[in-house]
Amino acid sequence: MESRNFLRFLAISLSVSLVLFFTWVHLPYAPQPNTTTDLLYCSTNSPWCTSKNRFQSINKPSTADNILEKPPNPKHHKVHNHESDTPHHPLDPLTISEINRVRTILKSHALFRSSSPFAFHSVVLEEPDKTLVLQWKKGDSLLPRKAAVVARVAGKSHVLTVDITTGEVAVQETGSRSGYPTMTIEDMTSSTWAPLSNADFNRTIIQRGVDLQDLACLPISLGWFGESEENRRLIKVQCYSMEGTANFYMRPIEGLTVLLDMDSKEVVEISDKGRDIPIPKAANTDYRYSAQKINPEMMFVNPISIEQPKGPSFTVEDEHLVKWANWEFHLKPDPRAGVIVSRAKVRDPDSGEMRDVMYKGFTSELFVPYMDPTDAWYFQDVYGCG
Ligand SMILES: *[C@@H]1O[C@H](CO)[C@@H](O)[C@H](O)[C@H]1NC(C)=O
């Protein structure tokens, strides 16, 4: 990828997954009052099910926590302690001990020894060159392990490469680059309260009949929308009314977008073009089972269980190598790219040999913009990590 676009790409990435994670972790919810949800909690009916539903399990710590801590079927739920992981393949992600080593190395680096605040926005494997990875075979010694680090120190971004074995740190030139490191959880948290420091913002919220106590503001998609935004880490914030509903996404304060500087926490601009757009009513927006007025004939309380009674049809070797039918590929999570599939091969039906299909692919290459050019929507997308 062209280096000029690299940081920009970083900035766009992660946005949706972070928003979803952030919503999950930080935003308010109404506790679940009734017990019929037991029936819908999948672990009640399937030993293989470990998904934890925030809304259904909130009053059920015993059920939900037990299933995660004490798996009912050890054969299918090996609890793996990742502390002692070691890399087996040149593309394996950094292990916990490698990340700790990177931290130790960087702690003594000149960039981080001053009293200026700093944040590591990304610490991932710096993948070896493709030619070397292609030559590597199982049993060969591992290629030198390096970390690619994006750090921000005193309002400046830095891209570093850390050699985990030698401790050598190479600082890349970032002056000529545009783009910014992606948001941190702290950046996201501040965007929920920062708009309230602006009197115009408060005024327009009150004018729309929303009590400031009922306000929920969220950082939506990141992006770069022109020269005027250059050299600043900006985020557009969308707000909702939480009044009378657990489902505040149904009550957007439409046509109001706050442009926020994530470094200074300052409101840069308020686009307020939707004053005439009413906020949807709270009635009938609650999606939770307990809130549904369901005709008894339509009750769907019998359990559904989706299982693979003989286990999955794929195997995983050395933590990251997946074998499934006539396919084989290396799989790893990446905070920027999402899931990365590498070295995908298929057994050629003619030759019987494994044939290379794809060197590397990102799930985040799926991009779904809403394609609405109006002011409040043109920057939004779903599943869009650029
Ligand atoms: C906006 O309202 C919030 C909540 O009532 C308040 O804490 C904040 O000080 C207000 N901001 C300004 C600039 O008046």
XYZ file of C-alpha atoms and ligand atoms in Angstrom:
400
model
C 0.000 0.000 0.000
C 1.224 3.459 -0.835
C 2.732 4.923 2.291
C 0.831 8.202 1.959
C -2.400 6.379 2.384
C -1.247 4.096 5.118
C -2.171 6.148 8.144
C -5.351 7.321 6.504
C -6.255 3.719 6.025
C -5.482 3.087 9.672
C -7.753 5.885 10.720
C -10.729 4.584 8.802
C -10.251 1.039 9.917
C -11.735 -0.424 13.089
C -14.396 2.208 13.265
C -17.472 0.052 13.115
C -16.156 -2.760 15.257
C -15.064 -0.225 17.837
C -18.436 1.514 17.771
C -20.211 -1.779 18.272
C -17.839 -2.843 21.022
C -18.090 0.540 22.613
C -21.879 0.538 22.534
C -21.806 -2.881 24.094
C -19.485 -1.892 26.894
C -20.395 1.673 27.710
C -23.921 2.526 26.915
C -26.861 2.247 29.188
C -29.351 -0.533 29.097
C -32.448 -1.263 31.066
C -32.203 -4.379 33.228
C -34.209 -7.360 32.177
C -37.075 -7.821 34.586
C -38.465 -11.221 33.855
C -37.608 -14.864 33.856
C -39.054 -16.089 30.583
C -35.723 -15.094 29.053
C -34.281 -18.251 30.601
C -35.957 -20.086 27.826
C -34.250 -18.004 25.232
C -30.804 -18.227 26.688
C -29.191 -20.692 24.396
C -26.925 -22.339 26.935
C -29.972 -23.655 28.744
C -30.586 -25.911 25.815
C -27.259 -26.553 24.214
C -23.982 -27.492 25.863
C -22.099 -26.129 22.869
C -23.566 -22.715 23.042
C -21.493 -20.149 24.844
C -22.692 -16.940 23.281
C -23.539 -14.460 25.955
C -26.381 -12.166 25.218
C -26.049 -8.914 27.115
C -29.733 -8.182 27.154
C -30.978 -11.614 27.962
C -28.390 -12.599 30.509
C -28.057 -9.428 32.479
C -29.983 -10.727 35.479
C -28.665 -14.201 35.085
C -25.101 -14.057 36.248
C -25.226 -17.610 37.479
C -26.221 -19.089 34.126
C -24.199 -16.795 31.946
C -21.038 -16.779 33.982
C -21.057 -20.466 34.703
C -21.242 -21.332 31.090
C -18.201 -19.199 30.334
C -16.111 -20.172 33.319
C -16.998 -23.811 33.615
C -17.663 -25.186 30.167
C -20.143 -28.020 30.406
C -18.378 -30.189 27.912
C -14.602 -30.051 28.259
C -14.143 -32.043 25.068
C -15.491 -29.129 23.058
C -14.317 -26.296 25.281
C -10.639 -26.499 25.911
C -9.770 -23.502 28.028
C -6.584 -22.230 26.511
C -4.212 -20.055 28.459
C -2.656 -17.761 25.900
C 0.022 -16.457 28.266
C 2.385 -19.194 27.176
C 1.655 -19.058 23.434
C 4.617 -19.213 21.113
C 4.552 -18.412 17.392
C 4.704 -21.372 15.015
C 4.276 -19.692 11.642
C 5.860 -16.506 10.230
C 2.413 -14.906 10.008
C 1.246 -15.810 13.513
C 0.123 -12.717 15.419
C 2.261 -11.349 18.236
C 1.953 -13.391 21.386
C 1.387 -11.953 24.833
C 5.041 -12.326 25.749
C 6.108 -10.679 22.489
C 3.786 -7.728 23.119
C 5.194 -7.409 26.628
C 8.692 -7.436 25.196
C 7.747 -4.656 22.750
C 6.465 -2.620 25.664
C 9.695 -3.144 27.607
C 11.805 -2.180 24.590
C 9.780 0.960 23.891
C 9.714 2.079 27.520
C 13.401 2.853 27.305
C 13.182 4.483 23.871
C 13.820 8.226 23.731
C 10.369 8.970 22.267
C 8.580 7.676 25.349
C 10.922 8.796 28.076
C 9.700 12.382 28.210
C 6.796 13.343 30.418
C 4.479 13.885 27.433
C 1.449 11.662 27.383
C 1.526 8.932 24.782
C -0.707 6.164 23.521
C -0.006 3.061 21.463
C -2.779 2.921 18.908
C -1.592 -0.292 17.352
C 0.940 -3.033 18.117
C 0.841 -5.833 15.549
C 3.126 -8.213 13.746
C 5.268 -6.619 11.073
C 4.874 -9.401 8.554
C 8.045 -10.706 6.897
C 8.371 -10.215 3.136
C 6.071 -12.344 1.039
C 8.982 -14.059 -0.743
C 10.395 -15.219 2.591
C 6.997 -16.394 3.822
C 6.446 -18.325 0.581
C 9.803 -20.083 0.998
C 9.143 -20.951 4.628
C 8.070 -24.509 5.378
C 6.842 -26.106 8.565
C 9.883 -27.233 10.529
C 12.058 -24.315 9.312
C 13.214 -21.906 11.986
C 10.948 -18.911 12.379
C 11.727 -15.698 10.487
C 12.831 -12.718 12.653
C 9.837 -11.466 14.635
C 9.098 -7.761 14.413
C 6.311 -5.522 15.639
C 4.756 -2.611 13.772
C 3.728 0.077 16.235
C 1.653 3.206 15.725
C 2.089 5.589 18.626
C 0.991 9.095 19.336
C 3.186 11.282 21.535
C 2.278 14.855 22.434
C -0.104 15.209 19.504
C 2.284 13.685 16.927
C 1.991 10.296 15.267
C 4.876 7.881 14.914
C 5.243 4.617 13.068
C 7.877 2.321 14.542
C 9.271 -1.092 13.790
C 10.533 -3.021 16.773
C 12.786 -6.027 16.347
C 11.648 -8.303 19.139
C 14.874 -10.312 19.232
C 17.489 -7.580 18.984
C 15.474 -4.819 20.652
C 16.286 -2.501 17.751
C 13.710 0.240 17.086
C 13.391 1.851 13.665
C 11.394 5.076 13.604
C 9.781 5.717 10.258
C 9.439 9.177 8.829
C 5.839 10.293 9.352
C 6.124 13.963 8.410
C 5.119 13.430 4.801
C 2.203 11.184 5.624
C -1.380 12.210 5.930
C -3.929 10.364 7.992
C -4.116 9.520 11.657
C -3.984 6.594 14.028
C -7.304 5.013 14.732
C -9.442 5.889 17.750
C -8.749 4.468 21.150
C -11.485 3.584 23.623
C -10.510 6.748 25.531
C -11.074 8.813 22.383
C -14.487 7.236 22.025
C -15.444 7.804 25.630
C -14.586 11.474 25.409
C -16.784 11.901 22.364
C -19.822 10.967 24.445
C -19.403 13.933 26.802
C -17.300 16.442 24.874
C -20.215 17.946 22.853
C -21.779 19.065 26.152
C -18.999 21.589 26.651
C -20.494 23.611 23.837
C -23.337 25.984 24.704
C -24.738 25.969 21.132
C -24.935 22.232 21.283
C -26.819 22.278 24.579
C -29.163 24.917 23.221
C -30.103 23.030 20.093
C -30.669 19.811 22.060
C -33.004 21.612 24.453
C -34.774 23.365 21.568
C -35.531 19.996 20.082
C -37.260 19.033 23.320
C -34.630 16.572 24.508
C -33.577 16.621 28.133
C -29.780 16.703 28.357
C -30.034 13.860 30.881
C -31.559 11.647 28.195
C -28.867 12.275 25.661
C -26.625 9.539 24.227
C -23.891 10.666 21.850
C -21.728 8.257 19.912
C -18.740 8.565 17.646
C -19.933 7.166 14.313
C -17.747 6.342 11.317
C -14.337 7.882 10.944
C -13.143 9.355 7.726
C -11.371 12.219 6.064
C -13.557 14.697 4.278
C -11.343 17.376 2.819
C -8.433 19.733 3.246
C -10.115 21.680 6.030
C -9.786 18.596 8.227
C -6.063 18.174 7.569
C -3.731 17.785 10.536
C -6.488 17.223 13.063
C -7.943 14.030 14.433
C -11.616 14.681 13.941
C -14.680 12.554 14.501
C -18.319 13.114 13.689
C -20.637 12.482 16.605
C -24.297 11.525 16.294
C -26.694 11.883 19.234
C -29.846 10.071 20.273
C -32.579 10.418 22.841
C -32.703 7.592 25.372
C -35.986 8.751 26.830
C -38.505 5.937 27.221
C -36.569 3.288 25.334
C -33.686 0.871 25.677
C -33.314 1.156 21.923
C -31.959 4.659 21.534
C -30.810 3.973 17.984
C -34.510 4.320 17.107
C -34.570 7.893 18.411
C -31.846 9.728 16.469
C -31.584 13.485 16.676
C -31.497 13.624 12.934
C -29.599 16.235 10.984
C -27.415 17.203 13.914
C -23.768 16.290 13.554
C -21.032 17.420 15.880
C -17.498 17.542 14.513
C -15.124 16.937 17.384
C -11.349 17.237 17.768
C -10.284 14.050 19.530
C -7.023 15.534 20.813
C -8.347 18.800 22.261
C -11.908 17.462 22.925
C -13.123 20.675 21.362
C -16.273 21.034 19.247
C -15.010 22.212 15.864
C -18.318 22.552 14.084
C -21.987 21.773 14.573
C -24.062 20.952 11.535
C -27.625 21.551 12.615
C -29.804 21.155 9.566
C -32.498 18.897 10.920
C -34.373 21.094 13.344
C -37.626 20.360 11.543
C -37.094 16.632 11.604
C -39.069 15.165 14.514
C -37.410 12.649 16.797
C -39.178 9.305 16.438
C -41.425 8.394 19.342
C -40.257 5.904 21.950
C -43.464 3.850 21.748
C -42.979 0.331 20.416
C -39.250 0.663 19.918
C -38.242 -1.812 22.605
C -37.018 -4.948 20.854
C -36.538 -7.002 23.999
C -38.599 -10.095 24.441
C -40.123 -8.879 27.680
C -41.477 -5.794 25.946
C -43.223 -7.620 23.140
C -46.999 -7.904 23.153
C -47.133 -11.263 21.528
C -50.324 -13.004 20.598
C -50.226 -16.258 22.639
C -50.746 -18.275 19.474
C -47.541 -16.857 18.145
C -45.386 -17.640 21.157
C -42.084 -19.020 19.990
C -40.706 -20.227 23.279
C -39.562 -23.695 22.241
C -35.820 -23.922 22.188
C -33.846 -23.825 18.993
C -30.531 -25.584 19.040
C -27.995 -25.361 16.237
C -25.289 -27.921 16.819
C -22.582 -29.969 15.239
C -22.961 -33.125 17.343
C -19.800 -34.680 15.929
C -17.814 -31.470 16.319
C -16.801 -29.079 13.575
C -15.615 -30.308 10.204
C -12.475 -28.200 10.279
C -9.331 -28.636 12.316
C -6.937 -26.014 13.616
C -3.240 -26.793 13.845
C -0.777 -24.715 15.826
C -3.526 -22.235 16.764
C -3.768 -20.590 13.342
C -3.645 -23.100 10.502
C -7.150 -24.119 9.475
C -7.821 -27.246 7.463
C -11.290 -27.710 6.082
C -12.306 -30.159 3.376
C -9.760 -29.663 0.580
C -8.785 -26.207 1.867
C -6.013 -24.977 4.067
C -5.314 -21.423 5.216
C -3.704 -19.385 7.958
C -6.106 -17.310 10.017
C -5.444 -14.490 12.436
C -7.296 -11.595 13.969
C -5.959 -8.132 13.285
C -7.199 -4.962 14.957
C -7.004 -3.028 11.695
C -7.930 -5.519 9.037
C -10.359 -7.689 10.965
C -9.800 -11.349 10.217
C -6.876 -11.980 7.893
C -6.854 -15.110 5.764
C -3.358 -15.883 4.449
C -1.714 -18.573 2.341
C -5.052 -19.983 1.238
C -4.563 -23.193 -0.685
C -6.855 -25.792 -2.187
C -6.085 -29.330 -3.280
C -6.132 -29.303 -7.035
C -8.482 -32.063 -8.177
C -6.328 -32.777 -11.259
C -2.830 -32.845 -9.784
C -3.757 -33.765 -6.206
C -1.320 -31.059 -5.060
C -2.113 -28.098 -2.810
C -2.438 -25.049 -5.063
C -2.001 -21.434 -3.879
C -5.236 -19.464 -4.185
C -4.674 -16.253 -2.230
C -1.681 -14.872 -0.368
C -3.646 -12.526 1.875
C -7.216 -11.275 2.190
C -9.040 -9.079 4.717
C -12.639 -9.461 5.808
C -12.581 -5.686 6.136
C -12.317 -5.394 2.376
C -16.083 -5.716 2.517
C -17.363 -2.167 2.546
C -21.015 -1.144 2.690
C -21.597 2.611 2.480
C -25.163 3.895 2.782
C -24.680 6.053 -0.323
C -26.870 8.858 1.005
C -25.187 12.157 0.114
C -26.988 14.300 2.708
C -24.959 16.042 5.386
C -25.828 13.685 8.222
C -25.249 10.469 6.278
C -22.544 10.770 3.618
C -19.781 9.715 6.049
C -21.561 6.725 7.545
C -21.101 3.134 6.581
C -21.631 -0.250 8.067
C -19.119 -3.071 8.250
C -16.863 -0.531 6.669
C -13.304 -0.815 7.730
C -12.242 0.851 4.538
C -24.412 21.560 28.822
O -25.233 20.740 29.642
C -24.538 19.881 30.525
C -25.538 18.961 31.190
O -26.543 19.686 31.822
C -23.731 20.713 31.500
O -23.005 19.850 32.371
C -22.776 21.605 30.725
O -22.065 22.433 31.591
C -23.533 22.425 29.692
N -22.588 23.146 28.872
C -22.530 24.463 28.789
C -21.465 25.055 27.912
O -23.304 25.188 29.354
